mmCIF file of C-alpha atoms in Angstrom:
data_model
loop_
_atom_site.group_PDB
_atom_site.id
_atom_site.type_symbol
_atom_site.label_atom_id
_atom_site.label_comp_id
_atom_site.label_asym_id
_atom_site.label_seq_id
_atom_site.Cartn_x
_atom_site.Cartn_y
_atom_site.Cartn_z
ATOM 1 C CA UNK A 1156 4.705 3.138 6.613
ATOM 2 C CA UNK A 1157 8.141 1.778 6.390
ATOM 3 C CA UNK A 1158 9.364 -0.305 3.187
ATOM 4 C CA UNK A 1159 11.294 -3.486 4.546
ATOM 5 C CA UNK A 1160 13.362 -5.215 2.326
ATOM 6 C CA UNK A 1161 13.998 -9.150 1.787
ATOM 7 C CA UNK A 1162 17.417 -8.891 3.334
ATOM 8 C CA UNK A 1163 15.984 -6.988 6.368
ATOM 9 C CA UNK A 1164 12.715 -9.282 6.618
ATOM 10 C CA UNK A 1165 15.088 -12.116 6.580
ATOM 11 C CA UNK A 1166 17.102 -10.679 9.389
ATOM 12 C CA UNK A 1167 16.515 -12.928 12.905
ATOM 13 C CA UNK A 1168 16.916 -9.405 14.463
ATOM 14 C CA UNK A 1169 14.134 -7.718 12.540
ATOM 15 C CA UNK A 1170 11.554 -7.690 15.501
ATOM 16 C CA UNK A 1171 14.285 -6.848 18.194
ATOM 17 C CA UNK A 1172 14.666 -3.858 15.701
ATOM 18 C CA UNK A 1173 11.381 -2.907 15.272
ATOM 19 C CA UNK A 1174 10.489 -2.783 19.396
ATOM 20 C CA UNK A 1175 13.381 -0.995 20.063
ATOM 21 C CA UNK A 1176 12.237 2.007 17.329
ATOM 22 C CA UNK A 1177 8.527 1.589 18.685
ATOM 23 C CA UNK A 1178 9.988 2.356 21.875
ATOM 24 C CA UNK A 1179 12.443 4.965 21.311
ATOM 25 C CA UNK A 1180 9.696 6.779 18.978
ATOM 26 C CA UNK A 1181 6.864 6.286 21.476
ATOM 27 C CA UNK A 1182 4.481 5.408 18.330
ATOM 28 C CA UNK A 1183 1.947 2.805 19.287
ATOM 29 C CA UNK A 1184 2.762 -0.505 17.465
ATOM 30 C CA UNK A 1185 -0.425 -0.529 15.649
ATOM 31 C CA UNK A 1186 0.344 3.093 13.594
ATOM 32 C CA UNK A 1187 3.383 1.297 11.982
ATOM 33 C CA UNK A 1188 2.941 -0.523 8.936
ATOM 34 C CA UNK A 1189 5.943 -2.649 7.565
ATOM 35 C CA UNK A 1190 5.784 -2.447 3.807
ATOM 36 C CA UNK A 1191 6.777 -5.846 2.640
ATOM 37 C CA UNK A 1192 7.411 -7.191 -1.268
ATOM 38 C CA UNK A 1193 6.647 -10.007 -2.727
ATOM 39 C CA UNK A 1194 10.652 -10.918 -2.874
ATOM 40 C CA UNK A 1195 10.460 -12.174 0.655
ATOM 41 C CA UNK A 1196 8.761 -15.458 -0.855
ATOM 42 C CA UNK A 1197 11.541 -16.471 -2.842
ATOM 43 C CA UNK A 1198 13.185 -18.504 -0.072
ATOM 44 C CA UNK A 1199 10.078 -19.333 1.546
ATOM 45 C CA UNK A 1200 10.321 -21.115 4.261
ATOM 46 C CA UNK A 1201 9.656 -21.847 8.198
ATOM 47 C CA UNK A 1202 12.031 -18.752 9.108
ATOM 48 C CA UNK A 1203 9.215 -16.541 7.157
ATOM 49 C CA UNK A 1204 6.434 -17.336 8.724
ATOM 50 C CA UNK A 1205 8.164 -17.357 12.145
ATOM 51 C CA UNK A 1206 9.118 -13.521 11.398
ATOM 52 C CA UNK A 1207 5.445 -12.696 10.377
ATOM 53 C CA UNK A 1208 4.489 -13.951 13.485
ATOM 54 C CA UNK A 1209 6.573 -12.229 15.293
ATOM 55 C CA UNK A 1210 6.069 -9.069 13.842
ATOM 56 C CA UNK A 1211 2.209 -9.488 14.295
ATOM 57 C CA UNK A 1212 3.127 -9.879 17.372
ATOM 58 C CA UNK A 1213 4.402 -6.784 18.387
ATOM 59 C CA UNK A 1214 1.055 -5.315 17.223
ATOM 60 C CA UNK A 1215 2.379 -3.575 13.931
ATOM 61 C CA UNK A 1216 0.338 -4.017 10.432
ATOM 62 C CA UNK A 1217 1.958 -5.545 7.737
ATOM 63 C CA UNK A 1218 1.435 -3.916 3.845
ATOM 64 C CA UNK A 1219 2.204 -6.535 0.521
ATOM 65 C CA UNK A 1220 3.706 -3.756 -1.365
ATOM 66 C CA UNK A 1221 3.761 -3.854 -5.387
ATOM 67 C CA UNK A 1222 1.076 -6.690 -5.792
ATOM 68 C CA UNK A 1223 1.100 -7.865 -9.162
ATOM 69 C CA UNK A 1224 4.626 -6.856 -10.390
ATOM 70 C CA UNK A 1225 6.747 -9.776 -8.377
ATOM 71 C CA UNK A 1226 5.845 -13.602 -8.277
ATOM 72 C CA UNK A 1227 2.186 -13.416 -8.153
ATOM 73 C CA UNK A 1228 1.815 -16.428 -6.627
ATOM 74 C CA UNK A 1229 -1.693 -15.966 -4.538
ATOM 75 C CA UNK A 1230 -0.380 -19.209 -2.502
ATOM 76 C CA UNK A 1231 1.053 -16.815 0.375
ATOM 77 C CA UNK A 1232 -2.051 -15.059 0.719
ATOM 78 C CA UNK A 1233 -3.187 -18.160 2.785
ATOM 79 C CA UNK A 1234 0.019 -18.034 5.283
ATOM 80 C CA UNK A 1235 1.514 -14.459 5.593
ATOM 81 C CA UNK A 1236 -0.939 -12.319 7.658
ATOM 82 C CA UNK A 1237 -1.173 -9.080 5.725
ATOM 83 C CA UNK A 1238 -3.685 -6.299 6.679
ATOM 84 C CA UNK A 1239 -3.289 -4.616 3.157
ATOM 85 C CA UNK A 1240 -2.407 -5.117 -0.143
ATOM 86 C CA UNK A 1241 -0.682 -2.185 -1.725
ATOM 87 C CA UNK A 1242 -1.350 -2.434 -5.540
ATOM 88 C CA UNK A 1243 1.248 -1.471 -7.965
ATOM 89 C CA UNK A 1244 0.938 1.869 -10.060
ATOM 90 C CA UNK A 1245 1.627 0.041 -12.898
ATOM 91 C CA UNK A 1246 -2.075 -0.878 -13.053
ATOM 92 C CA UNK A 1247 -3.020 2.694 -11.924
ATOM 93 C CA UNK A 1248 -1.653 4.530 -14.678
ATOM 94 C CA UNK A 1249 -4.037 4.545 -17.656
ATOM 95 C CA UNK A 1250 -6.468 2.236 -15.602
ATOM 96 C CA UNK A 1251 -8.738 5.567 -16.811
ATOM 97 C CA UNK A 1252 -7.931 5.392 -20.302
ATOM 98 C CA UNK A 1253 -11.032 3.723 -22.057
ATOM 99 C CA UNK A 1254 -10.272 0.206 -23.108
ATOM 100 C CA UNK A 1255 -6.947 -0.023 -20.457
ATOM 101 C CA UNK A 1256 -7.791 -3.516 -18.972
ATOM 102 C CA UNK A 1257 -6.120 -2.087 -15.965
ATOM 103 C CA UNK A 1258 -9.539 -1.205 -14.223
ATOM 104 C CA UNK A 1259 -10.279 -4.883 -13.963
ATOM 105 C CA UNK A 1260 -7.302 -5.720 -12.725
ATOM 106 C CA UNK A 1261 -7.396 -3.501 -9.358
ATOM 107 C CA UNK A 1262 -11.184 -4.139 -9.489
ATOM 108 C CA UNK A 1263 -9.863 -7.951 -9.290
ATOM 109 C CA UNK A 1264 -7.413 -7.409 -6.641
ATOM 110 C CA UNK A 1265 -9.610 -5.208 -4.570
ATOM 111 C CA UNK A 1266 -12.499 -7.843 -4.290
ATOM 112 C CA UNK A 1267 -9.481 -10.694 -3.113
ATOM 113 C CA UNK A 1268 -8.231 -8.186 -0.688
ATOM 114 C CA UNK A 1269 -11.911 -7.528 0.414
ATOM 115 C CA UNK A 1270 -12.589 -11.419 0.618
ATOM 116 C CA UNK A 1271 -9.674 -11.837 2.988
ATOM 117 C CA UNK A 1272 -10.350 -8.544 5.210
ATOM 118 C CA UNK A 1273 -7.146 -6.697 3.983
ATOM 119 C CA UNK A 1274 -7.285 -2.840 3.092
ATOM 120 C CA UNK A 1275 -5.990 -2.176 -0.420
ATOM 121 C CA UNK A 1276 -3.761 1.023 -1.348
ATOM 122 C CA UNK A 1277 -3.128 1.956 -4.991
ATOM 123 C CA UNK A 1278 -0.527 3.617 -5.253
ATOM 124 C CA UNK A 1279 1.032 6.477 -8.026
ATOM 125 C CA UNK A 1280 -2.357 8.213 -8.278
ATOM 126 C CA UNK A 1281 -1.622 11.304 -9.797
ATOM 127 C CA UNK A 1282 -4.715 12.393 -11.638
ATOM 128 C CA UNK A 1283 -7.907 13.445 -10.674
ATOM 129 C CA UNK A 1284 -9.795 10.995 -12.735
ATOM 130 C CA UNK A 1285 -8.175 8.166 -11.307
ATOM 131 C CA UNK A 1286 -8.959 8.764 -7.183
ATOM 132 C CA UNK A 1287 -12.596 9.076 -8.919
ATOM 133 C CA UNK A 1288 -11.934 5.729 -10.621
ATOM 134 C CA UNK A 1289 -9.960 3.674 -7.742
ATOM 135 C CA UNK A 1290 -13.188 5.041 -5.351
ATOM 136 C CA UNK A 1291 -15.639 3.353 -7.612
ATOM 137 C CA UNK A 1292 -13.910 0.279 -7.613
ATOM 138 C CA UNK A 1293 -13.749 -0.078 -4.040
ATOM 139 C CA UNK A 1294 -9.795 0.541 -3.084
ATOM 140 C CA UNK A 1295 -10.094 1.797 0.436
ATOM 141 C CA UNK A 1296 -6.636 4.168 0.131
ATOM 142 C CA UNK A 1297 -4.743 6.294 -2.443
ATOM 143 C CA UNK A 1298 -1.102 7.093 -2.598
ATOM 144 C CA UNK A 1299 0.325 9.401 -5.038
ATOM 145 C CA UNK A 1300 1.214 13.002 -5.852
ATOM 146 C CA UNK A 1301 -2.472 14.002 -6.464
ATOM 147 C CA UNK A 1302 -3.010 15.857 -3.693
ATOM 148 C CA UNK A 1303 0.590 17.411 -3.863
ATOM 149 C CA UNK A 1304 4.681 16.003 -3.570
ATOM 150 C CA UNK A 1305 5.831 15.437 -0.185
ATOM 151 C CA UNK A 1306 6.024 18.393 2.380
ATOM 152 C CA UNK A 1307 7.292 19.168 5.754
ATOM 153 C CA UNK A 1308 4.137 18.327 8.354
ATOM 154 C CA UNK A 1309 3.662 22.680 8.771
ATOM 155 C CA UNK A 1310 3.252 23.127 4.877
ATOM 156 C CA UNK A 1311 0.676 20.592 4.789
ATOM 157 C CA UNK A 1312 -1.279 22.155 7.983
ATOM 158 C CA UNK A 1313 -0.706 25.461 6.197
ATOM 159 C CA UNK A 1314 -2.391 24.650 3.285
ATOM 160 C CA UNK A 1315 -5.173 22.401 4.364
ATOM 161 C CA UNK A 1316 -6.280 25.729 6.381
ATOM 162 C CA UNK A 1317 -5.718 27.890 3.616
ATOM 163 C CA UNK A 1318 -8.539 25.404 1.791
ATOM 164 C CA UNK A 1319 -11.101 25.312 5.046
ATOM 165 C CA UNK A 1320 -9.808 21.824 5.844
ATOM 166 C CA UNK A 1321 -9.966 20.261 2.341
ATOM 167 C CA UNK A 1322 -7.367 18.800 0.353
ATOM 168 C CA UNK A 1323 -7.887 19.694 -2.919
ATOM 169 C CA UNK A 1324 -6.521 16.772 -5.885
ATOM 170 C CA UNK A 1325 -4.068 18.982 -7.981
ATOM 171 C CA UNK A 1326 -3.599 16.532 -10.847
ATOM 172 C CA UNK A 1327 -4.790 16.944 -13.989
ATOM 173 C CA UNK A 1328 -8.637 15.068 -15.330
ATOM 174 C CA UNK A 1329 -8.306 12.516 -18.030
ATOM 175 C CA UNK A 1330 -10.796 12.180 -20.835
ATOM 176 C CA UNK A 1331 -12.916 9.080 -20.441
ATOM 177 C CA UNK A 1332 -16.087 8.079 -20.968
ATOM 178 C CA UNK A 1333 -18.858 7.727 -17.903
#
């Protein structure tokens, strides 16, 4: 995944770009996800949806980072062809906490996303309680420290060995009730 920015989703050159990396990398197009905010909809306009086009084109998938924290206008949802919709940490932390609202909220977004056949990530999971929660409320992926900060690709291979295969979530439980 690659975070793209309103400046460089508003660049006419953007898909030239992109090809040219798929090609130098020799990654097929559809294991690239553009990470895209909601800040690219402030100057909506034909030149947008002629670069998500394009970019759906080339075969990559296309991510709607931070969902919730921008605009929030759903409106786009009907135009810009996203295959996921990344929701914000924000709502992840204390979403376990009992009476956080915060659960109904990605519960909310999750059933949209389902409705219009995107993935959904939530992002900043860092407790064990919450991959238990964000499974039972149907988010298909989990990004966060959880499982461990970033490593180099040998660490990771290392240690999912060392643990017969199994990554094991490192963050702490939260008290909550069932």
């Amino acid at each position: 995944a690659v975070n793209v920015s309103p400046i460089q989703f508003a660049n006419p050159a953007l898909p030239a770009i992109v090809t040219s990396a798929l090609a130098n990398s020799g990654l097929a197009p559809h294991r690239l996800e553009l990470e895209i905010t909601e800040g690219v909809f402030v100057n909506e306009n034909a030149s947008s949806e002629k670069m998500f086009k394009s970019l759906k084109g080339i075969g990559v998938r296309l991510a709607l980072d931070d969902f919730g924290t921008g605009y929030s206008s759903l409106g786009y949802l009907k135009k810009a062809p996203f295959d996921k919709i990344k929701i914000d940490q924000s709502f992840v932390r204390g979403a376990a906490v009992p009476g956080n609202r915060n659960a109904a909220i990605i519960k909310a977004i999750v059933t949209l996303a389902n409705t219009l056949y995107m993935e959904t990530t939530a992002e900043g999971v860092e407790h064990q309680d919450e991959v238990e929660l964000i499974r039972e409320l149907g988010c298909s992926h989990i990004q966060g420290y959880v499982y461990g900060k970033p490593a180099r690709g040998e660490e990771v291979i290392r240690q999912l060995q060392a643990a017969g295969g199994h990554a094991t979530p490192l963050g702490y439980k939260v008290s909550r009730s069932p």
